[in-house]
XYZ file of C-alpha atoms in Angstrom:
275
model
C -129.373 51.597 16.162
C -126.809 50.710 14.006
C -124.152 52.620 16.127
C -125.576 50.766 19.236
C -124.585 47.709 17.585
C -121.582 48.748 16.287
C -120.736 49.714 19.847
C -121.711 46.658 21.406
C -119.639 44.496 19.034
C -116.473 46.593 19.375
C -116.856 46.487 23.280
C -117.115 42.381 22.820
C -114.188 42.382 20.699
C -112.480 44.412 23.008
C -113.314 42.036 25.665
C -112.410 38.982 23.902
C -108.882 40.423 22.751
C -108.404 41.138 26.777
C -109.298 37.549 27.578
C -106.960 36.380 24.694
C -103.987 38.523 25.572
C -104.228 37.362 29.409
C -104.256 33.732 27.860
C -101.107 34.575 25.897
C -99.317 35.855 28.951
C -100.159 32.948 30.805
C -99.324 30.409 28.161
C -95.631 32.068 28.222
C -95.482 31.590 32.499
C -96.817 27.882 32.447
C -93.342 26.991 31.840
C -91.586 28.974 34.521
C -88.361 26.666 34.331
C -87.912 27.367 30.310
C -88.328 31.052 30.914
C -86.130 31.029 33.796
C -83.135 28.981 31.941
C -83.829 31.671 28.878
C -83.728 34.558 31.478
C -79.932 33.233 32.799
C -78.981 32.690 29.393
C -79.190 35.677 28.161
C -78.260 37.496 30.910
C -75.005 35.492 31.077
C -74.479 35.946 27.537
C -74.672 39.681 27.972
C -72.050 39.660 30.964
C -69.706 38.145 28.569
C -70.415 40.354 25.804
C -70.018 43.610 27.775
C -66.647 41.945 28.979
C -65.456 41.299 25.705
C -66.489 45.089 24.955
C -64.867 46.592 27.788
C -61.373 44.784 26.567
C -61.532 45.084 22.565
C -63.565 48.149 22.033
C -61.007 51.272 22.707
C -61.701 54.725 23.604
C -61.388 55.889 20.315
C -64.347 54.098 19.249
C -66.354 56.639 20.917
C -64.787 59.971 19.988
C -65.680 61.992 17.628
C -69.489 61.608 18.401
C -70.665 62.700 21.339
C -73.666 60.798 21.844
C -72.101 57.182 22.274
C -70.723 55.826 25.418
C -69.707 52.610 26.622
C -72.799 52.727 28.800
C -75.445 53.586 26.296
C -74.127 51.116 23.930
C -74.393 48.367 26.435
C -78.106 49.463 26.940
C -78.592 49.898 22.637
C -77.414 46.182 22.908
C -80.247 45.267 25.605
C -82.845 47.055 24.134
C -82.241 45.602 20.605
C -81.739 42.103 21.857
C -84.653 41.894 23.950
C -86.924 43.380 20.778
C -85.461 40.124 18.576
C -86.811 37.592 21.213
C -90.779 37.823 21.198
C -91.419 37.220 17.086
C -88.714 34.295 17.106
C -90.674 31.277 15.838
C -93.440 33.285 15.731
C -94.144 32.573 11.540
C -93.949 28.959 12.498
C -96.844 28.941 14.667
C -99.057 31.301 12.693
C -98.437 28.663 9.215
C -99.774 25.745 11.214
C -102.671 27.610 12.223
C -103.319 28.375 8.401
C -102.850 24.902 7.488
C -104.342 22.875 10.476
C -107.967 24.166 10.654
C -107.491 26.862 12.907
C -108.464 29.907 10.621
C -111.798 27.751 9.721
C -112.487 27.718 13.220
C -111.696 31.282 14.478
C -113.950 32.522 11.561
C -117.280 31.449 13.545
C -115.685 33.376 16.525
C -117.105 37.123 17.628
C -113.526 37.918 17.143
C -111.502 37.383 13.697
C -108.514 35.343 13.107
C -106.040 38.189 12.847
C -106.697 40.051 15.674
C -107.089 37.536 17.786
C -103.817 36.105 16.921
C -102.440 39.661 17.759
C -103.878 39.631 20.990
C -102.560 36.168 21.983
C -99.311 37.400 20.840
C -98.867 40.765 22.780
C -99.855 38.842 25.742
C -96.715 36.364 25.242
C -94.561 38.982 23.100
C -94.790 41.445 26.903
C -93.938 38.341 29.316
C -91.118 37.040 26.789
C -90.021 40.841 26.679
C -90.096 42.105 30.464
C -88.639 38.835 31.566
C -85.592 38.493 29.362
C -85.163 42.829 29.032
C -84.991 42.295 33.180
C -82.358 39.579 32.784
C -80.126 42.034 30.385
C -80.825 45.100 32.438
C -79.372 43.431 35.542
C -76.218 41.979 33.685
C -75.979 45.389 32.027
C -76.165 47.354 35.324
C -73.723 45.261 36.868
C -71.530 45.335 34.112
C -71.627 48.894 32.955
C -73.449 51.136 35.022
C -77.193 52.683 34.423
C -77.811 55.122 31.542
C -79.005 58.456 31.997
C -82.499 58.456 30.380
C -85.196 61.084 30.931
C -88.571 60.575 31.118
C -89.255 61.817 27.736
C -86.772 58.834 26.386
C -88.235 56.314 28.589
C -92.367 57.214 27.456
C -90.568 57.015 23.772
C -89.032 53.734 23.957
C -92.274 52.233 25.184
C -93.993 53.581 22.552
C -91.554 52.914 19.614
C -90.996 49.037 21.308
C -94.659 48.353 21.203
C -94.585 49.447 17.583
C -91.942 47.224 17.112
C -93.635 44.421 18.448
C -96.330 45.114 15.887
C -94.053 44.936 12.948
C -92.862 41.484 13.946
C -96.190 40.573 14.083
C -97.285 41.688 10.701
C -94.137 40.302 9.367
C -94.477 37.105 10.802
C -97.987 36.916 9.179
C -97.096 37.479 5.845
C -94.612 35.281 6.218
C -96.965 32.701 7.459
C -99.510 33.358 4.491
C -96.334 32.750 1.874
C -95.965 29.607 3.587
C -99.248 28.195 2.449
C -97.528 28.520 -1.355
C -93.958 27.554 -0.361
C -94.836 24.846 1.730
C -92.732 25.615 4.685
C -91.958 29.202 6.655
C -88.547 28.622 7.827
C -86.475 29.855 5.113
C -88.004 32.958 4.899
C -88.430 33.446 8.726
C -84.798 32.574 9.374
C -83.832 35.363 6.673
C -86.186 38.038 7.990
C -84.305 37.428 11.571
C -80.903 37.181 10.409
C -81.310 40.455 8.014
C -82.568 42.036 11.273
C -79.769 40.981 13.480
C -77.357 42.437 10.707
C -79.292 45.485 8.918
C -81.488 46.267 11.588
C -78.647 46.892 13.927
C -78.673 43.956 16.399
C -75.021 43.742 16.824
C -74.260 47.077 16.465
C -75.635 50.580 16.026
C -76.010 51.360 12.194
C -73.667 54.503 12.766
C -70.668 51.988 13.063
C -71.165 50.364 9.709
C -69.834 51.627 6.474
C -71.425 54.537 4.538
C -72.610 51.993 1.753
C -74.383 49.874 4.020
C -76.207 52.600 6.072
C -77.230 53.678 2.987
C -79.441 50.448 2.181
C -80.653 50.019 5.480
C -82.246 52.992 6.046
C -84.577 52.321 2.911
C -85.397 48.846 4.775
C -88.044 47.615 7.423
C -85.506 45.834 9.289
C -83.824 48.924 11.503
C -87.638 50.081 12.547
C -87.927 46.802 14.560
C -84.251 47.158 16.367
C -81.968 49.906 16.059
C -84.597 53.223 15.852
C -86.245 52.442 18.993
C -82.794 51.073 20.884
C -80.924 54.312 19.378
C -83.632 56.190 21.993
C -80.861 55.795 24.308
C -78.519 58.022 23.174
C -81.253 60.923 23.313
C -83.740 62.151 21.402
C -83.546 65.219 19.416
C -86.883 67.420 18.296
C -89.083 65.568 16.016
C -86.748 62.504 15.584
C -89.204 60.430 18.119
C -92.363 61.778 15.741
C -90.154 60.632 12.824
C -89.507 56.977 13.742
C -92.934 56.565 15.244
C -94.403 57.761 11.753
C -92.085 55.601 9.664
C -93.063 52.552 12.112
C -96.659 53.315 11.352
C -96.307 53.135 7.800
C -94.723 49.803 7.671
C -97.419 48.505 9.867
C -100.333 49.574 7.355
C -98.550 48.325 4.485
C -97.868 44.904 6.134
C -101.177 44.743 7.383
C -102.627 45.295 3.965
C -100.343 42.704 2.389
C -101.475 40.136 4.839
C -105.312 41.050 4.146
C -104.934 40.524 0.626
C -102.795 37.384 1.248
C -105.534 36.072 3.581
C -107.940 36.881 1.258
C -107.004 35.565 -1.972
C -105.900 32.080 0.224
C -109.589 31.947 1.759
C -111.282 32.218 -1.759
C -109.001 29.581 -3.295
C -109.618 27.211 -0.618
C -105.798 27.223 0.952
C -106.626 27.566 4.466
C -107.169 24.669 6.574
C -110.579 24.745 7.411
C -111.797 26.926 5.020
């Protein structure tokens, strides 16, 4: 009987999660002009960057390391920049929900706040990722050409990009929890995205950085959000994909535990709105 009840509860949660995923996706499509303008902007930016790189970067940049070529480098940037977008301003939204009573309201719902927010975020993120990624991919195809990717690489990309989105969510949730103490999520959110852009390889692969910076970045989670997923366009060696997935899963677990502790402490201390 208990097992049936658990399965029924899981079924309700899955159905609710699917519905919230669709709601999140629909909310992103609710403003098609804004979505289209953003796609045009990122496509133009990518086209300008490709033109600059073709002039500024000499052929010697790619010598000495066979995995680099101009086309792969362009597509590396497409993936890295596409992954940077979905979590922008997410911490601010979560912070407002933690303060305005949304958490207290959702505690009464059939699905916990964290997982309902995650389902909604994933719906929004997938739409943003597909639209902006497609726009940049068109610009990259026209300006540099198509990369030579195997099905193994493509399937690996899907997995690590999905895990990258999860890292972005759990980081945003932790920042939102900290905003209850700091009063705002803005500075921490900006610091995370700036550091991810710089130390996560959002501008160039970390292999182009000085050795000292590479050693520091290797121990930080920023690279798991952008560099590790995007570098799959250079090819995947045996065991490399498993190593990336394991590291991402490990950080997701750590971030989820930290967020759970923060939410429980805030709830017990009466800091959450509506609690």
